[in-house]
Amino acid sequence: LDLPPDWVMARDTDGTLYYANRRTRSSSFEHPLLPALSGLAEAASSCLRLDDEAERSARVEELRVQWDDEAQEAISKWRAVSHQGSQYFFNTETRETTWEDPEVGILLTYRLQSEAIAYLADEEYMSSLLSTDTNTTPSVKDSQEDTDSEPPSSRFHD
């Protein structure tokens, strides 16, 4: 699983794995995408409780639209600012600034959620998951084949 921009994986002097954000100088023992993965697990669980393929597909589409809207909203809070020949980004809500394009990290989370949840709308994949045959291993198709929606586009303004 790729790390968001500015994040690196490291080990402390005891060999314990941790994650550090070079820009904010913050660190955590939890992967920075853990909140997105936790939300994805909850969403997948709710979809798996739906026996009807049409209901499950509709729920998957609802989630994709919801996550797309959330990504668009997060992106819309950032403005690109030109300063002395360079460009930085300014969050109009939190007043945070960064040299790195925040859209990259926002879209990373969105794509992770959207591509993963799309498998739950694939009836062949779901049949293999729900099969009583324990020797069956579900195959994961190329995620590009399963994704009908486009990621949110940039909403930055000068």
mmCIF file with all atom_site columns, C-alpha atoms in Angstrom:
data_model
loop_
_atom_site.group_PDB
_atom_site.id
_atom_site.type_symbol
_atom_site.label_atom_id
_atom_site.label_alt_id
_atom_site.label_comp_id
_atom_site.label_asym_id
_atom_site.label_entity_id
_atom_site.label_seq_id
_atom_site.pdbx_PDB_ins_code
_atom_site.Cartn_x
_atom_site.Cartn_y
_atom_site.Cartn_z
_atom_site.occupancy
_atom_site.B_iso_or_equiv
_atom_site.pdbx_formal_charge
_atom_site.auth_seq_id
_atom_site.auth_comp_id
_atom_site.auth_asym_id
_atom_site.auth_atom_id
_atom_site.pdbx_PDB_model_num
ATOM 1   C CA . LEU A 1 1   ? 0.000   0.000   0.000   1.00 0.00 ? 1   LEU A CA 1
ATOM 2   C CA . ASP A 1 2   ? 1.544   3.281   -1.098  1.00 0.00 ? 2   ASP A CA 1
ATOM 3   C CA . LEU A 1 3   ? 2.033   6.007   1.442   1.00 0.00 ? 3   LEU A CA 1
ATOM 4   C CA . PRO A 1 4   ? 0.512   9.438   0.896   1.00 0.00 ? 4   PRO A CA 1
ATOM 5   C CA . PRO A 1 5   ? 2.863   12.223  -0.231  1.00 0.00 ? 5   PRO A CA 1
ATOM 6   C CA . ASP A 1 6   ? 5.265   13.468  2.460   1.00 0.00 ? 6   ASP A CA 1
ATOM 7   C CA . TRP A 1 7   ? 4.975   10.228  4.463   1.00 0.00 ? 7   TRP A CA 1
ATOM 8   C CA . VAL A 1 8   ? 7.864   7.819   4.958   1.00 0.00 ? 8   VAL A CA 1
ATOM 9   C CA . MET A 1 9   ? 8.179   4.533   6.801   1.00 0.00 ? 9   MET A CA 1
ATOM 10  C CA . ALA A 1 10  ? 11.015  4.270   9.321   1.00 0.00 ? 10  ALA A CA 1
ATOM 11  C CA . ARG A 1 11  ? 12.204  2.299   12.321  1.00 0.00 ? 11  ARG A CA 1
ATOM 12  C CA . ASP A 1 12  ? 13.182  3.683   15.703  1.00 0.00 ? 12  ASP A CA 1
ATOM 13  C CA . THR A 1 13  ? 16.300  2.616   17.598  1.00 0.00 ? 13  THR A CA 1
ATOM 14  C CA . ASP A 1 14  ? 14.416  -0.410  18.983  1.00 0.00 ? 14  ASP A CA 1
ATOM 15  C CA . GLY A 1 15  ? 13.439  -1.482  15.459  1.00 0.00 ? 15  GLY A CA 1
ATOM 16  C CA . THR A 1 16  ? 9.786   -0.513  15.882  1.00 0.00 ? 16  THR A CA 1
ATOM 17  C CA . LEU A 1 17  ? 8.114   0.513   12.642  1.00 0.00 ? 17  LEU A CA 1
ATOM 18  C CA . TYR A 1 18  ? 6.553   3.974   12.497  1.00 0.00 ? 18  TYR A CA 1
ATOM 19  C CA . TYR A 1 19  ? 5.396   6.501   9.901   1.00 0.00 ? 19  TYR A CA 1
ATOM 20  C CA . ALA A 1 20  ? 6.665   10.058  9.702   1.00 0.00 ? 20  ALA A CA 1
ATOM 21  C CA . ASN A 1 21  ? 5.389   13.044  7.778   1.00 0.00 ? 21  ASN A CA 1
ATOM 22  C CA . ARG A 1 22  ? 8.372   15.043  6.542   1.00 0.00 ? 22  ARG A CA 1
ATOM 23  C CA . ARG A 1 23  ? 6.351   18.202  5.975   1.00 0.00 ? 23  ARG A CA 1
ATOM 24  C CA . THR A 1 24  ? 4.516   18.389  9.307   1.00 0.00 ? 24  THR A CA 1
ATOM 25  C CA . ARG A 1 25  ? 7.220   16.559  11.285  1.00 0.00 ? 25  ARG A CA 1
ATOM 26  C CA . SER A 1 26  ? 4.512   14.406  12.875  1.00 0.00 ? 26  SER A CA 1
ATOM 27  C CA . SER A 1 27  ? 4.802   10.664  13.372  1.00 0.00 ? 27  SER A CA 1
ATOM 28  C CA . SER A 1 28  ? 2.520   7.757   14.133  1.00 0.00 ? 28  SER A CA 1
ATOM 29  C CA . PHE A 1 29  ? 2.716   4.020   14.735  1.00 0.00 ? 29  PHE A CA 1
ATOM 30  C CA . GLU A 1 30  ? -0.400  3.661   12.544  1.00 0.00 ? 30  GLU A CA 1
ATOM 31  C CA . HIS A 1 31  ? -0.354  3.764   8.744   1.00 0.00 ? 31  HIS A CA 1
ATOM 32  C CA . PRO A 1 32  ? -1.604  7.208   7.606   1.00 0.00 ? 32  PRO A CA 1
ATOM 33  C CA . LEU A 1 33  ? -4.296  5.561   5.458   1.00 0.00 ? 33  LEU A CA 1
ATOM 34  C CA . LEU A 1 34  ? -5.691  3.557   8.384   1.00 0.00 ? 34  LEU A CA 1
ATOM 35  C CA . PRO A 1 35  ? -8.779  5.795   8.752   1.00 0.00 ? 35  PRO A CA 1
ATOM 36  C CA . ALA A 1 36  ? -9.618  5.288   5.058   1.00 0.00 ? 36  ALA A CA 1
ATOM 37  C CA . LEU A 1 37  ? -9.052  1.537   5.358   1.00 0.00 ? 37  LEU A CA 1
ATOM 38  C CA . SER A 1 38  ? -11.234 1.362   8.469   1.00 0.00 ? 38  SER A CA 1
ATOM 39  C CA . GLY A 1 39  ? -14.019 3.195   6.653   1.00 0.00 ? 39  GLY A CA 1
ATOM 40  C CA . LEU A 1 40  ? -13.579 0.893   3.693   1.00 0.00 ? 40  LEU A CA 1
ATOM 41  C CA . ALA A 1 41  ? -13.853 -2.182  5.940   1.00 0.00 ? 41  ALA A CA 1
ATOM 42  C CA . GLU A 1 42  ? -17.107 -0.874  7.431   1.00 0.00 ? 42  GLU A CA 1
ATOM 43  C CA . ALA A 1 43  ? -18.485 -0.129  3.963   1.00 0.00 ? 43  ALA A CA 1
ATOM 44  C CA . ALA A 1 44  ? -17.479 -3.557  2.667   1.00 0.00 ? 44  ALA A CA 1
ATOM 45  C CA . SER A 1 45  ? -19.108 -5.221  5.658   1.00 0.00 ? 45  SER A CA 1
ATOM 46  C CA . SER A 1 46  ? -22.397 -3.403  5.023   1.00 0.00 ? 46  SER A CA 1
ATOM 47  C CA . CYS A 1 47  ? -22.266 -4.405  1.341   1.00 0.00 ? 47  CYS A CA 1
ATOM 48  C CA . LEU A 1 48  ? -21.529 -8.035  2.149   1.00 0.00 ? 48  LEU A CA 1
ATOM 49  C CA . ARG A 1 49  ? -24.683 -8.200  4.297   1.00 0.00 ? 49  ARG A CA 1
ATOM 50  C CA . LEU A 1 50  ? -26.749 -7.479  1.161   1.00 0.00 ? 50  LEU A CA 1
ATOM 51  C CA . ASP A 1 51  ? -27.700 -10.737 -0.550  1.00 0.00 ? 51  ASP A CA 1
ATOM 52  C CA . ASP A 1 52  ? -29.288 -9.142  -3.596  1.00 0.00 ? 52  ASP A CA 1
ATOM 53  C CA . GLU A 1 53  ? -26.804 -8.264  -6.355  1.00 0.00 ? 53  GLU A CA 1
ATOM 54  C CA . ALA A 1 54  ? -28.804 -5.203  -7.447  1.00 0.00 ? 54  ALA A CA 1
ATOM 55  C CA . GLU A 1 55  ? -28.971 -3.843  -3.891  1.00 0.00 ? 55  GLU A CA 1
ATOM 56  C CA . ARG A 1 56  ? -25.257 -4.458  -3.390  1.00 0.00 ? 56  ARG A CA 1
ATOM 57  C CA . SER A 1 57  ? -24.375 -2.758  -6.695  1.00 0.00 ? 57  SER A CA 1
ATOM 58  C CA . ALA A 1 58  ? -26.582 0.210   -5.802  1.00 0.00 ? 58  ALA A CA 1
ATOM 59  C CA . ARG A 1 59  ? -24.893 0.509   -2.391  1.00 0.00 ? 59  ARG A CA 1
ATOM 60  C CA . VAL A 1 60  ? -21.439 0.344   -3.991  1.00 0.00 ? 60  VAL A CA 1
ATOM 61  C CA . GLU A 1 61  ? -22.424 3.128   -6.382  1.00 0.00 ? 61  GLU A CA 1
ATOM 62  C CA . GLU A 1 62  ? -23.791 5.217   -3.468  1.00 0.00 ? 62  GLU A CA 1
ATOM 63  C CA . LEU A 1 63  ? -20.464 4.828   -1.670  1.00 0.00 ? 63  LEU A CA 1
ATOM 64  C CA . ARG A 1 64  ? -18.462 5.763   -4.765  1.00 0.00 ? 64  ARG A CA 1
ATOM 65  C CA . VAL A 1 65  ? -20.564 8.902   -5.262  1.00 0.00 ? 65  VAL A CA 1
ATOM 66  C CA . GLN A 1 66  ? -20.288 9.781   -1.564  1.00 0.00 ? 66  GLN A CA 1
ATOM 67  C CA . TRP A 1 67  ? -16.499 9.345   -1.566  1.00 0.00 ? 67  TRP A CA 1
ATOM 68  C CA . ASP A 1 68  ? -16.206 11.308  -4.816  1.00 0.00 ? 68  ASP A CA 1
ATOM 69  C CA . ASP A 1 69  ? -18.200 14.169  -3.260  1.00 0.00 ? 69  ASP A CA 1
ATOM 70  C CA . GLU A 1 70  ? -16.002 14.075  -0.144  1.00 0.00 ? 70  GLU A CA 1
ATOM 71  C CA . ALA A 1 71  ? -12.845 14.177  -2.281  1.00 0.00 ? 71  ALA A CA 1
ATOM 72  C CA . GLN A 1 72  ? -14.216 17.068  -4.348  1.00 0.00 ? 72  GLN A CA 1
ATOM 73  C CA . GLU A 1 73  ? -15.084 18.964  -1.164  1.00 0.00 ? 73  GLU A CA 1
ATOM 74  C CA . ALA A 1 74  ? -11.610 18.391  0.306   1.00 0.00 ? 74  ALA A CA 1
ATOM 75  C CA . ILE A 1 75  ? -9.928  19.469  -2.942  1.00 0.00 ? 75  ILE A CA 1
ATOM 76  C CA . SER A 1 76  ? -12.124 22.574  -3.216  1.00 0.00 ? 76  SER A CA 1
ATOM 77  C CA . LYS A 1 77  ? -10.723 23.921  0.071   1.00 0.00 ? 77  LYS A CA 1
ATOM 78  C CA . TRP A 1 78  ? -7.248  24.272  -1.455  1.00 0.00 ? 78  TRP A CA 1
ATOM 79  C CA . ARG A 1 79  ? -6.030  27.132  -3.633  1.00 0.00 ? 79  ARG A CA 1
ATOM 80  C CA . ALA A 1 80  ? -2.849  27.256  -5.673  1.00 0.00 ? 80  ALA A CA 1
ATOM 81  C CA . VAL A 1 81  ? -0.890  30.455  -4.995  1.00 0.00 ? 81  VAL A CA 1
ATOM 82  C CA . SER A 1 82  ? 1.982   31.790  -7.081  1.00 0.00 ? 82  SER A CA 1
ATOM 83  C CA . HIS A 1 83  ? 4.759   33.369  -5.056  1.00 0.00 ? 83  HIS A CA 1
ATOM 84  C CA . GLN A 1 84  ? 8.119   34.590  -6.400  1.00 0.00 ? 84  GLN A CA 1
ATOM 85  C CA . GLY A 1 85  ? 8.097   32.156  -9.305  1.00 0.00 ? 85  GLY A CA 1
ATOM 86  C CA . SER A 1 86  ? 7.025   29.185  -7.192  1.00 0.00 ? 86  SER A CA 1
ATOM 87  C CA . GLN A 1 87  ? 3.658   27.707  -6.404  1.00 0.00 ? 87  GLN A CA 1
ATOM 88  C CA . TYR A 1 88  ? 2.343   26.677  -3.022  1.00 0.00 ? 88  TYR A CA 1
ATOM 89  C CA . PHE A 1 89  ? -1.068  25.544  -1.828  1.00 0.00 ? 89  PHE A CA 1
ATOM 90  C CA . PHE A 1 90  ? -3.276  27.217  0.766   1.00 0.00 ? 90  PHE A CA 1
ATOM 91  C CA . ASN A 1 91  ? -6.220  25.645  2.594   1.00 0.00 ? 91  ASN A CA 1
ATOM 92  C CA . THR A 1 92  ? -8.948  28.272  2.922   1.00 0.00 ? 92  THR A CA 1
ATOM 93  C CA . GLU A 1 93  ? -10.515 26.514  5.903   1.00 0.00 ? 93  GLU A CA 1
ATOM 94  C CA . THR A 1 94  ? -7.555  25.477  8.070   1.00 0.00 ? 94  THR A CA 1
ATOM 95  C CA . ARG A 1 95  ? -5.114  28.176  6.808   1.00 0.00 ? 95  ARG A CA 1
ATOM 96  C CA . GLU A 1 96  ? -2.535  25.407  6.271   1.00 0.00 ? 96  GLU A CA 1
ATOM 97  C CA . THR A 1 97  ? 0.052   25.856  3.514   1.00 0.00 ? 97  THR A CA 1
ATOM 98  C CA . THR A 1 98  ? 2.150   23.326  1.661   1.00 0.00 ? 98  THR A CA 1
ATOM 99  C CA . TRP A 1 99  ? 4.502   23.187  -1.298  1.00 0.00 ? 99  TRP A CA 1
ATOM 100 C CA . GLU A 1 100 ? 3.163   19.731  -2.199  1.00 0.00 ? 100 GLU A CA 1
ATOM 101 C CA . ASP A 1 101 ? -0.061  19.435  -4.173  1.00 0.00 ? 101 ASP A CA 1
ATOM 102 C CA . PRO A 1 102 ? -2.639  18.179  -1.619  1.00 0.00 ? 102 PRO A CA 1
ATOM 103 C CA . GLU A 1 103 ? -4.816  16.804  -4.419  1.00 0.00 ? 103 GLU A CA 1
ATOM 104 C CA . VAL A 1 104 ? -2.393  13.887  -4.804  1.00 0.00 ? 104 VAL A CA 1
ATOM 105 C CA . GLY A 1 105 ? -3.000  12.632  -1.260  1.00 0.00 ? 105 GLY A CA 1
ATOM 106 C CA . ILE A 1 106 ? -6.731  13.286  -1.411  1.00 0.00 ? 106 ILE A CA 1
ATOM 107 C CA . LEU A 1 107 ? -7.057  11.322  -4.646  1.00 0.00 ? 107 LEU A CA 1
ATOM 108 C CA . LEU A 1 108 ? -4.901  8.491   -3.297  1.00 0.00 ? 108 LEU A CA 1
ATOM 109 C CA . THR A 1 109 ? -7.444  7.885   -0.553  1.00 0.00 ? 109 THR A CA 1
ATOM 110 C CA . TYR A 1 110 ? -10.385 8.231   -2.944  1.00 0.00 ? 110 TYR A CA 1
ATOM 111 C CA . ARG A 1 111 ? -8.917  5.789   -5.463  1.00 0.00 ? 111 ARG A CA 1
ATOM 112 C CA . LEU A 1 112 ? -8.064  3.276   -2.745  1.00 0.00 ? 112 LEU A CA 1
ATOM 113 C CA . GLN A 1 113 ? -11.643 3.272   -1.499  1.00 0.00 ? 113 GLN A CA 1
ATOM 114 C CA . SER A 1 114 ? -13.329 3.434   -4.902  1.00 0.00 ? 114 SER A CA 1
ATOM 115 C CA . GLU A 1 115 ? -11.279 0.702   -6.575  1.00 0.00 ? 115 GLU A CA 1
ATOM 116 C CA . ALA A 1 116 ? -11.517 -1.644  -3.608  1.00 0.00 ? 116 ALA A CA 1
ATOM 117 C CA . ILE A 1 117 ? -15.268 -1.300  -3.134  1.00 0.00 ? 117 ILE A CA 1
ATOM 118 C CA . ALA A 1 118 ? -15.859 -1.890  -6.871  1.00 0.00 ? 118 ALA A CA 1
ATOM 119 C CA . TYR A 1 119 ? -15.030 -5.568  -6.388  1.00 0.00 ? 119 TYR A CA 1
ATOM 120 C CA . LEU A 1 120 ? -18.159 -5.943  -4.273  1.00 0.00 ? 120 LEU A CA 1
ATOM 121 C CA . ALA A 1 121 ? -20.273 -5.092  -7.324  1.00 0.00 ? 121 ALA A CA 1
ATOM 122 C CA . ASP A 1 122 ? -18.574 -7.844  -9.363  1.00 0.00 ? 122 ASP A CA 1
ATOM 123 C CA . GLU A 1 123 ? -20.907 -10.844 -9.160  1.00 0.00 ? 123 GLU A CA 1
ATOM 124 C CA . GLU A 1 124 ? -18.231 -13.377 -10.163 1.00 0.00 ? 124 GLU A CA 1
ATOM 125 C CA . TYR A 1 125 ? -15.888 -12.070 -7.484  1.00 0.00 ? 125 TYR A CA 1
ATOM 126 C CA . MET A 1 126 ? -18.683 -12.041 -4.897  1.00 0.00 ? 126 MET A CA 1
ATOM 127 C CA . SER A 1 127 ? -19.698 -15.601 -5.781  1.00 0.00 ? 127 SER A CA 1
ATOM 128 C CA . SER A 1 128 ? -16.159 -16.761 -5.175  1.00 0.00 ? 128 SER A CA 1
ATOM 129 C CA . LEU A 1 129 ? -16.055 -14.912 -1.842  1.00 0.00 ? 129 LEU A CA 1
ATOM 130 C CA . LEU A 1 130 ? -19.367 -16.289 -0.657  1.00 0.00 ? 130 LEU A CA 1
ATOM 131 C CA . SER A 1 131 ? -18.711 -19.800 -1.948  1.00 0.00 ? 131 SER A CA 1
ATOM 132 C CA . THR A 1 132 ? -18.778 -22.593 0.610   1.00 0.00 ? 132 THR A CA 1
ATOM 133 C CA . ASP A 1 133 ? -15.796 -24.184 -1.163  1.00 0.00 ? 133 ASP A CA 1
ATOM 134 C CA . THR A 1 134 ? -12.837 -23.200 1.013   1.00 0.00 ? 134 THR A CA 1
ATOM 135 C CA . ASN A 1 135 ? -10.362 -24.161 -1.718  1.00 0.00 ? 135 ASN A CA 1
ATOM 136 C CA . THR A 1 136 ? -11.591 -21.365 -3.973  1.00 0.00 ? 136 THR A CA 1
ATOM 137 C CA . THR A 1 137 ? -9.453  -18.254 -3.973  1.00 0.00 ? 137 THR A CA 1
ATOM 138 C CA . PRO A 1 138 ? -11.056 -15.167 -5.492  1.00 0.00 ? 138 PRO A CA 1
ATOM 139 C CA . SER A 1 139 ? -9.173  -13.615 -8.361  1.00 0.00 ? 139 SER A CA 1
ATOM 140 C CA . VAL A 1 140 ? -8.793  -9.887  -8.435  1.00 0.00 ? 140 VAL A CA 1
ATOM 141 C CA . LYS A 1 141 ? -9.209  -8.375  -11.884 1.00 0.00 ? 141 LYS A CA 1
ATOM 142 C CA . ASP A 1 142 ? -7.339  -5.327  -13.045 1.00 0.00 ? 142 ASP A CA 1
ATOM 143 C CA . SER A 1 143 ? -9.032  -2.506  -11.147 1.00 0.00 ? 143 SER A CA 1
ATOM 144 C CA . GLN A 1 144 ? -9.154  -0.354  -14.277 1.00 0.00 ? 144 GLN A CA 1
ATOM 145 C CA . GLU A 1 145 ? -11.630 -2.815  -15.838 1.00 0.00 ? 145 GLU A CA 1
ATOM 146 C CA . ASP A 1 146 ? -13.971 -2.538  -12.886 1.00 0.00 ? 146 ASP A CA 1
ATOM 147 C CA . THR A 1 147 ? -14.015 1.219   -12.486 1.00 0.00 ? 147 THR A CA 1
ATOM 148 C CA . ASP A 1 148 ? -16.662 3.123   -14.397 1.00 0.00 ? 148 ASP A CA 1
ATOM 149 C CA . SER A 1 149 ? -16.321 6.454   -12.635 1.00 0.00 ? 149 SER A CA 1
ATOM 150 C CA . GLU A 1 150 ? -13.532 8.919   -13.107 1.00 0.00 ? 150 GLU A CA 1
ATOM 151 C CA . PRO A 1 151 ? -11.634 10.365  -10.140 1.00 0.00 ? 151 PRO A CA 1
ATOM 152 C CA . PRO A 1 152 ? -12.544 13.904  -9.187  1.00 0.00 ? 152 PRO A CA 1
ATOM 153 C CA . SER A 1 153 ? -10.866 16.573  -11.242 1.00 0.00 ? 153 SER A CA 1
ATOM 154 C CA . SER A 1 154 ? -8.773  19.390  -9.932  1.00 0.00 ? 154 SER A CA 1
ATOM 155 C CA . ARG A 1 155 ? -10.703 22.318  -8.482  1.00 0.00 ? 155 ARG A CA 1
ATOM 156 C CA . PHE A 1 156 ? -7.735  24.602  -7.756  1.00 0.00 ? 156 PHE A CA 1
ATOM 157 C CA . HIS A 1 157 ? -7.983  28.268  -8.596  1.00 0.00 ? 157 HIS A CA 1
ATOM 158 C CA . ASP A 1 158 ? -5.277  30.918  -8.655  1.00 0.00 ? 158 ASP A CA 1
#
